[in-house]
Every structure is written in structure tokens, then in C-alpha cells.
mmCIF file of C-alpha atoms in Angstrom:
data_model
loop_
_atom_site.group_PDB
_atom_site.id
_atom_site.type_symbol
_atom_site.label_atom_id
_atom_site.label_comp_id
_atom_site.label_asym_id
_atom_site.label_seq_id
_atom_site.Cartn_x
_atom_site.Cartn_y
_atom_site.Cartn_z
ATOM 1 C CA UNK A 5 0.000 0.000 0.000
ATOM 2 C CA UNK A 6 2.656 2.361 1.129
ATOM 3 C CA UNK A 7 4.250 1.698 -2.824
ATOM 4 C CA UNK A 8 1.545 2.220 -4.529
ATOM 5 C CA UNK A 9 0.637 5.933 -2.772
ATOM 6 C CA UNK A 10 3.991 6.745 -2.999
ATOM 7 C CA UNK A 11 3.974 6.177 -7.028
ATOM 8 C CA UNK A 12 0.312 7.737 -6.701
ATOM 9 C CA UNK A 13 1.663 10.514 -4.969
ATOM 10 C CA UNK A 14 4.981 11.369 -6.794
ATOM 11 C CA UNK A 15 2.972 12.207 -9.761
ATOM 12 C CA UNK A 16 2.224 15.887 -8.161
ATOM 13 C CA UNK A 17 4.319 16.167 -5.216
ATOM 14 C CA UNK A 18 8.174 14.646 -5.840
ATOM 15 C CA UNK A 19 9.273 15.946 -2.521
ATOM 16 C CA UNK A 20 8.292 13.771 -0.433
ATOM 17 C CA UNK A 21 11.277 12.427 2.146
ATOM 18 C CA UNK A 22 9.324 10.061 4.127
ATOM 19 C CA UNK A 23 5.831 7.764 3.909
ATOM 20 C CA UNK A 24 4.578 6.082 6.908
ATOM 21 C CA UNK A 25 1.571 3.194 8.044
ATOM 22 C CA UNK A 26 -0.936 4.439 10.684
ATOM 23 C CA UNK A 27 0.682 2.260 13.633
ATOM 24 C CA UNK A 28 -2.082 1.176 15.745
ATOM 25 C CA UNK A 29 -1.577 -0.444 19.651
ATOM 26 C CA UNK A 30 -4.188 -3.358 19.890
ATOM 27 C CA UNK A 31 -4.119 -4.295 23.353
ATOM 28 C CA UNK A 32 -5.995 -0.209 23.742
ATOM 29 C CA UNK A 33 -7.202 -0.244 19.792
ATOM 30 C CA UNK A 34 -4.700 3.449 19.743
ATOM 31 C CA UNK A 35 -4.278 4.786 16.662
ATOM 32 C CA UNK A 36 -1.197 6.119 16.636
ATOM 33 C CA UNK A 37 -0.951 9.211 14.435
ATOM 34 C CA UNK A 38 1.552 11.742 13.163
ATOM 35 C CA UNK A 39 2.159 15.169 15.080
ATOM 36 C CA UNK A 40 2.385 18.635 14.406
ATOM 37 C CA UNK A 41 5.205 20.551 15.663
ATOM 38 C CA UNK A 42 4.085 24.446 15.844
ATOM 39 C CA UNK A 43 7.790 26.072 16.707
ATOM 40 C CA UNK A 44 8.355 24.465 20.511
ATOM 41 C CA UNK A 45 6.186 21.423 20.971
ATOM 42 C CA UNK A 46 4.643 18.036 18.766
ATOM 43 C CA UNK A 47 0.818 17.831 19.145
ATOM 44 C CA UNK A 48 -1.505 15.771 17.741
ATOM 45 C CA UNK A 49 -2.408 16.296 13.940
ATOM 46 C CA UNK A 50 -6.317 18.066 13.799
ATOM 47 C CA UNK A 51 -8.421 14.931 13.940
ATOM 48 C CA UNK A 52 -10.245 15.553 10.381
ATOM 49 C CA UNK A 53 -7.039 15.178 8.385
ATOM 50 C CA UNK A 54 -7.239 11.808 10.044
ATOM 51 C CA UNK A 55 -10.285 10.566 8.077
ATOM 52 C CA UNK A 56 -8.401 11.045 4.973
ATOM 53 C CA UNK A 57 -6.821 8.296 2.753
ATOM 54 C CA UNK A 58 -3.398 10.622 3.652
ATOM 55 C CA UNK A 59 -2.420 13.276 5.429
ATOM 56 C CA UNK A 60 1.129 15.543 5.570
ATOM 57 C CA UNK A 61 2.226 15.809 9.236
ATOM 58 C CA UNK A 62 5.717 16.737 10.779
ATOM 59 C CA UNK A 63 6.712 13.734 12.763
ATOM 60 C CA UNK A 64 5.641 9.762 12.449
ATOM 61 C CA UNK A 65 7.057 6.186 14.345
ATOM 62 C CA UNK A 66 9.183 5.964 11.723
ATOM 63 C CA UNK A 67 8.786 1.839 11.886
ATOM 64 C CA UNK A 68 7.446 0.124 8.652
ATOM 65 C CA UNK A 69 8.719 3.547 6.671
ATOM 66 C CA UNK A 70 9.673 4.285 3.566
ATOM 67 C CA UNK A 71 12.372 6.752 2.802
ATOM 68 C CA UNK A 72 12.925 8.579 -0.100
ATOM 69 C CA UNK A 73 16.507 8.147 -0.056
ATOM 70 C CA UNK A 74 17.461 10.571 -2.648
ATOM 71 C CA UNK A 75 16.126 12.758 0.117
ATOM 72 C CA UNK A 76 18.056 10.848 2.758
ATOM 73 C CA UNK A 77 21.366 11.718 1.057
ATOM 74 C CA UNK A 78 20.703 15.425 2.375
ATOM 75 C CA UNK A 79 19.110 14.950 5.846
ATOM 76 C CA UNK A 80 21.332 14.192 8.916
ATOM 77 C CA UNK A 81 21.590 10.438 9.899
ATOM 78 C CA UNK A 82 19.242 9.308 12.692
ATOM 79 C CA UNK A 83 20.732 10.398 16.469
ATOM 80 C CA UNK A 84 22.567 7.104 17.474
ATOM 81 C CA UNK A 85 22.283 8.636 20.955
ATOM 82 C CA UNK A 86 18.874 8.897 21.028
ATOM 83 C CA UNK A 87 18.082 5.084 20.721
ATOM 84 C CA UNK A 88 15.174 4.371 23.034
ATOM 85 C CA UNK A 89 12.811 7.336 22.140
ATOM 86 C CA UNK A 90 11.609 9.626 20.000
ATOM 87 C CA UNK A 91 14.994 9.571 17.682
ATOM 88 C CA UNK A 92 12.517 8.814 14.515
ATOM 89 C CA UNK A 93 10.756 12.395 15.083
ATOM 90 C CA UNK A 94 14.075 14.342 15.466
ATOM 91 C CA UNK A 95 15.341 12.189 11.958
ATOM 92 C CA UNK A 96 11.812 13.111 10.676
ATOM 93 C CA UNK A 97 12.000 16.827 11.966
ATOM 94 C CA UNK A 98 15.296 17.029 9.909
ATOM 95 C CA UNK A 99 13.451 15.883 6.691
ATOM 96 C CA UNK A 100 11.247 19.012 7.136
ATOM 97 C CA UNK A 101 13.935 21.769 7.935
ATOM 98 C CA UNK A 102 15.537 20.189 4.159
ATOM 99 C CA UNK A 103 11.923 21.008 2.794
ATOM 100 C CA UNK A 104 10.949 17.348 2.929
ATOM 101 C CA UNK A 105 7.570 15.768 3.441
ATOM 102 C CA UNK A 106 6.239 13.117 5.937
ATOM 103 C CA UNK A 107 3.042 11.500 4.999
ATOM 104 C CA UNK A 108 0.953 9.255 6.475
ATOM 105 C CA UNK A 109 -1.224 6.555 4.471
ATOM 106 C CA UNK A 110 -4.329 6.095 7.077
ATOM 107 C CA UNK A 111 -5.103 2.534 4.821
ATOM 108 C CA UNK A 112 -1.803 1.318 5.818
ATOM 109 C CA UNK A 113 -1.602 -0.376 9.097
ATOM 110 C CA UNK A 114 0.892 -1.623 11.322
ATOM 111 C CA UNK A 115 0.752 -2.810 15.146
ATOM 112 C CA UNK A 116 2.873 -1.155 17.381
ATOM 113 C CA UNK A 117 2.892 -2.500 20.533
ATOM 114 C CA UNK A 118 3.044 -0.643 23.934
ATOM 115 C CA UNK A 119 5.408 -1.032 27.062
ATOM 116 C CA UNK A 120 2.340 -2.632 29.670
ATOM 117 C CA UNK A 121 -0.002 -0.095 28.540
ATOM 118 C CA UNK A 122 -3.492 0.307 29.611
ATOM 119 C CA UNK A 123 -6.706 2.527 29.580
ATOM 120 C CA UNK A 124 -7.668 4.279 32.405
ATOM 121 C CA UNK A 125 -10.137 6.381 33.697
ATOM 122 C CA UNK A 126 -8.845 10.014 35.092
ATOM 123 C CA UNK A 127 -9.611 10.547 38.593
ATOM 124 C CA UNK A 128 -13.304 10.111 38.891
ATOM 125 C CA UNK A 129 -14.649 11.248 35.311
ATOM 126 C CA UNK A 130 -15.224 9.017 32.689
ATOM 127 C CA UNK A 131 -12.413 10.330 30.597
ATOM 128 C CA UNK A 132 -9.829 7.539 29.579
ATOM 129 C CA UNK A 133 -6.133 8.299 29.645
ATOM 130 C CA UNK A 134 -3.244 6.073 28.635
ATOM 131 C CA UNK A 135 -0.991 4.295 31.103
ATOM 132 C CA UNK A 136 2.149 3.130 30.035
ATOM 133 C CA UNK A 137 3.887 1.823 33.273
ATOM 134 C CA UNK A 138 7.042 2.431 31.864
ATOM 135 C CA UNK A 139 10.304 1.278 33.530
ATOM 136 C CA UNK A 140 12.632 4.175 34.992
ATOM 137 C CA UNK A 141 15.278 4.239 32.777
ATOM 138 C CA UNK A 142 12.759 4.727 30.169
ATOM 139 C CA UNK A 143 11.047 7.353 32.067
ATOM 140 C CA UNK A 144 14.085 8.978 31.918
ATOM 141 C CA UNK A 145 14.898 8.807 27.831
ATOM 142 C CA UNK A 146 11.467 9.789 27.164
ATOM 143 C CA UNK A 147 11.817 13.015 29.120
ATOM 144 C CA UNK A 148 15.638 13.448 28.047
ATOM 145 C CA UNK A 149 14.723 13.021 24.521
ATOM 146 C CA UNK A 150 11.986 14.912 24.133
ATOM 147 C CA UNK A 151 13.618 17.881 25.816
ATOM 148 C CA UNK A 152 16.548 17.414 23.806
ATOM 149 C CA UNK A 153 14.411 17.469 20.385
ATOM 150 C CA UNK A 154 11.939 20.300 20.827
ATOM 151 C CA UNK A 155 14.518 22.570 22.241
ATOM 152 C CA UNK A 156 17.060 22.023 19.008
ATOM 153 C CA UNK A 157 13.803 22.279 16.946
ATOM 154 C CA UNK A 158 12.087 24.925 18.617
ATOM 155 C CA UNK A 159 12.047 28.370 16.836
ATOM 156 C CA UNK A 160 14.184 31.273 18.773
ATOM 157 C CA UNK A 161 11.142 33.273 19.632
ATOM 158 C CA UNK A 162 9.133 30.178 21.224
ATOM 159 C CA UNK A 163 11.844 29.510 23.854
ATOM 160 C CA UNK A 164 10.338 30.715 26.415
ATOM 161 C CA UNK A 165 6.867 28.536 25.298
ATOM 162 C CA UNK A 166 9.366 25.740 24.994
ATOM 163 C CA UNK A 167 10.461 25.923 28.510
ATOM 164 C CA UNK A 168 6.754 26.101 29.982
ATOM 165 C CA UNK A 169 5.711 23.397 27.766
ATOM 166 C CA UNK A 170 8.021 20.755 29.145
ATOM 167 C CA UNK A 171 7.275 22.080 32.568
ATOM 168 C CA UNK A 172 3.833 21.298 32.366
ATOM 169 C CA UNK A 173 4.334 18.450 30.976
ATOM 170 C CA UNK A 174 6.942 17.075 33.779
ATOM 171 C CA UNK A 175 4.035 17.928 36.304
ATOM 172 C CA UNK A 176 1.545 15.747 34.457
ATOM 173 C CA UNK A 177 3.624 13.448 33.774
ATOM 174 C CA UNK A 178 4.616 13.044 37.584
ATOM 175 C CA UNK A 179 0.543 12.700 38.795
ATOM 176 C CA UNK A 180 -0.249 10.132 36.344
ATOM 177 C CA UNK A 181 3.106 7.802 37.938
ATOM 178 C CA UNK A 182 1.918 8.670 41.067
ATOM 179 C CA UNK A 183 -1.640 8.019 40.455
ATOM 180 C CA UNK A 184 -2.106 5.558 38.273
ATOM 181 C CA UNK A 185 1.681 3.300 38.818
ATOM 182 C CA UNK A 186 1.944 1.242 41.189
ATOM 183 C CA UNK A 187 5.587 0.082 41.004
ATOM 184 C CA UNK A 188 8.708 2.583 41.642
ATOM 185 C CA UNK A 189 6.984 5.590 42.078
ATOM 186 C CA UNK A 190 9.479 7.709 43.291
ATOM 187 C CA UNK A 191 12.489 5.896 40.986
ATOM 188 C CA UNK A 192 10.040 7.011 38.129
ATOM 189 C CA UNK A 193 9.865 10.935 39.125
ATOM 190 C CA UNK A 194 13.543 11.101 39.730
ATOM 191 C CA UNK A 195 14.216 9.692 36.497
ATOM 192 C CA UNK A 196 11.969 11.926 34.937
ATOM 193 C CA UNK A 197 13.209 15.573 36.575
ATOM 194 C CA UNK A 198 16.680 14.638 35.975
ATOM 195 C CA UNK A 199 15.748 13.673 32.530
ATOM 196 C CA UNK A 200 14.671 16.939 31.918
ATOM 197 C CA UNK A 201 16.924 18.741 33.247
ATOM 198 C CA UNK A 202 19.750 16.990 31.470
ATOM 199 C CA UNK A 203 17.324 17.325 27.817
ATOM 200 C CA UNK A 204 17.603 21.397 28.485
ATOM 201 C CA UNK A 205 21.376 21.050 29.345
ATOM 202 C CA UNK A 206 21.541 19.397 25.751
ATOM 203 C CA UNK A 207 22.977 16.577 27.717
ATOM 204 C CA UNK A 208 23.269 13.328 25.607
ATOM 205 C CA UNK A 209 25.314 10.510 26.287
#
């Protein structure tokens, strides 16, 4: 499927760097779509786009890909050092400062499974979140990593957006562990404050 859009494709549009699946997580049936990034942050893509056959996003899972490696001969080799998490959007966000695009075909699917996930409901609405239950060395890339990308990413005058962002998102990230996990609770908030700390000290090893 992914060959035939991109021959489809190509026709009108012969820049595009990257063409992804629609991963989808079937122990919580979550469709895993592409993100947005608006100049400090990745959000999720506007969910009409996402009852399209395609869509042009910013960022994908980069598993079950295609690259357009006439395009790859340009773009910056995936971050070795970034290996657990997110290093597919900061190798995707690289195809997009060259011009690139990243689309995703919505027919094509692929399952992508989840670290112990699981649906919850927040607090006492009937809103569902996702658990992960993630170990804490993981808890620890994801906030390192993230950090790291969206601050070399992020546009000059959305610094200061940048730093709230991640802020806020430390803090919610800490009440769901301490909420909804039930293992390592206080391993897993370490790992995440000093994970973000070292992601705004650029601090990759």
C-alpha cells in the first residue's frame, strides 16, 4: 500500500522524504498518528485530516517507513544517541527543515505495541487516559529526549513557550506515575526531573 501511494503521490508532489503506516496499539485499539510541531512542541495532527486516505504531518514512528533516499542523502543520519525514544521524530524533523515531506497513508496499518499499557479512567470522570507503566530508565529517555528534540527544533522566539511546555508536561507526567503506577513511584519521578533537566542542558550521552 505504502508503494503504490507513494507512485500515486509522486505524480504531483516529488518531494516527499518520508511515507509512513498508521501504527495502531491493539491491546488499547490506539491509533497512533503523526504530530504537528508548531515552533516548541509536537501535538496531535487536527483529527479531520485523520479521516483522509493521507495526510502531511511533521513527525511519524518511523517503523514500517519508507524513505525517499534521494532525500536521505541530504538529511542528517538518525541520532545514534537517542536510541530508546523519539529519535525517529528528530530524523523526521530534519526531513522538514531540508523542505521534505512526511506522509501518512491512514489505509496502511501496522501494530505497534506498547510497554504494559493500559486505559484508564482520570480521577473520577469518565475520561480515559493512557498508562504506560514504563520502567525508569525509560522514564528517563522519554523526558531526556523529548527535551533534547523540541529545544534544538524549537524556533528562537518560542523559547520561552518551549520551557513552559516541558514544565507542564513534567508535572503531568509526575501525577499520572503517582496516580495511576503502582511500582517505583518515586524511581520514576527522579528519572523523569533529571531527565529533563539533562534534555535542556543538551545533555546526551
Amino acid at each position: 500500500k505504502l508503494i503504490a501511494y507513494q507512485e500515486q503521490l509522486s505524480r504531483t508532489d516529488s518531494n516527499i522524504g518520508i511515507i509512513a503506516p498508521l501504527p495502531f496499539e491493539p491491546a488499547t485499539k490506539h491509533l497512533i498518528h503523526g504530530l504537528i510541531h508548531n515552533g516548541f512542541e509536537l501535538s496531535s495532527i487536527d483529527p479531520i485530516f485523520c479521516q483522509k486516505d493521507f495526510y502531511k504531518c511533521d513527525a511519524v514512528i518511523a517503523s514500517g517507513s519508507l524513505v525517499n533516499l534521494r532525500a536521505a542523502q541530504s538529511v542528517t543520519l538518525p541520532n545514534a544517541n537517542l536510541f530508546i525514544d523519539a529519535v525517529d521524530w528528530d530524523y523526521c524533523l530534519n526531513f522538514r527543515e531540508q523542505g521534505f515531506e512526511i506522509v501518512v497513508i491512514t489505509h496502511a496499518s501496522m501494530l505497534h505495541h506498547y510497554a504494559k499499557c493500559e486505559i484508564r479512567k482520570f480521577l473520577f470522570t469518565e475520561k480515559n487516559i493512557l498508562v504506560h507503566n514504563y520502567s525508569p530508565l525509560r522514564r528517563y529517555y522519554i523526558c531526556r529526549n523529548h527535551t533534547y528534540i523540541l529545544r534544538k527544533h524549537a524556533k528562537s522566539s518560542a523559547l520561552l513557550s518551549l520551557y513552559i511546555s516541558r514544565v507542564v508536561y513534567l508535572i503531568k507526567t509526575i501525577l499520572k506515575v503517582s496516580c495511576y503506577e503502582s511500582e517505583d513511584k518515586k524511581t520514576k519521578i527522579k528519572a523523569c526531573i533529571l531527565g529533563t533537566i539533562d534534555g535542556f542542558r543538551s545533555y546526551i550521552r
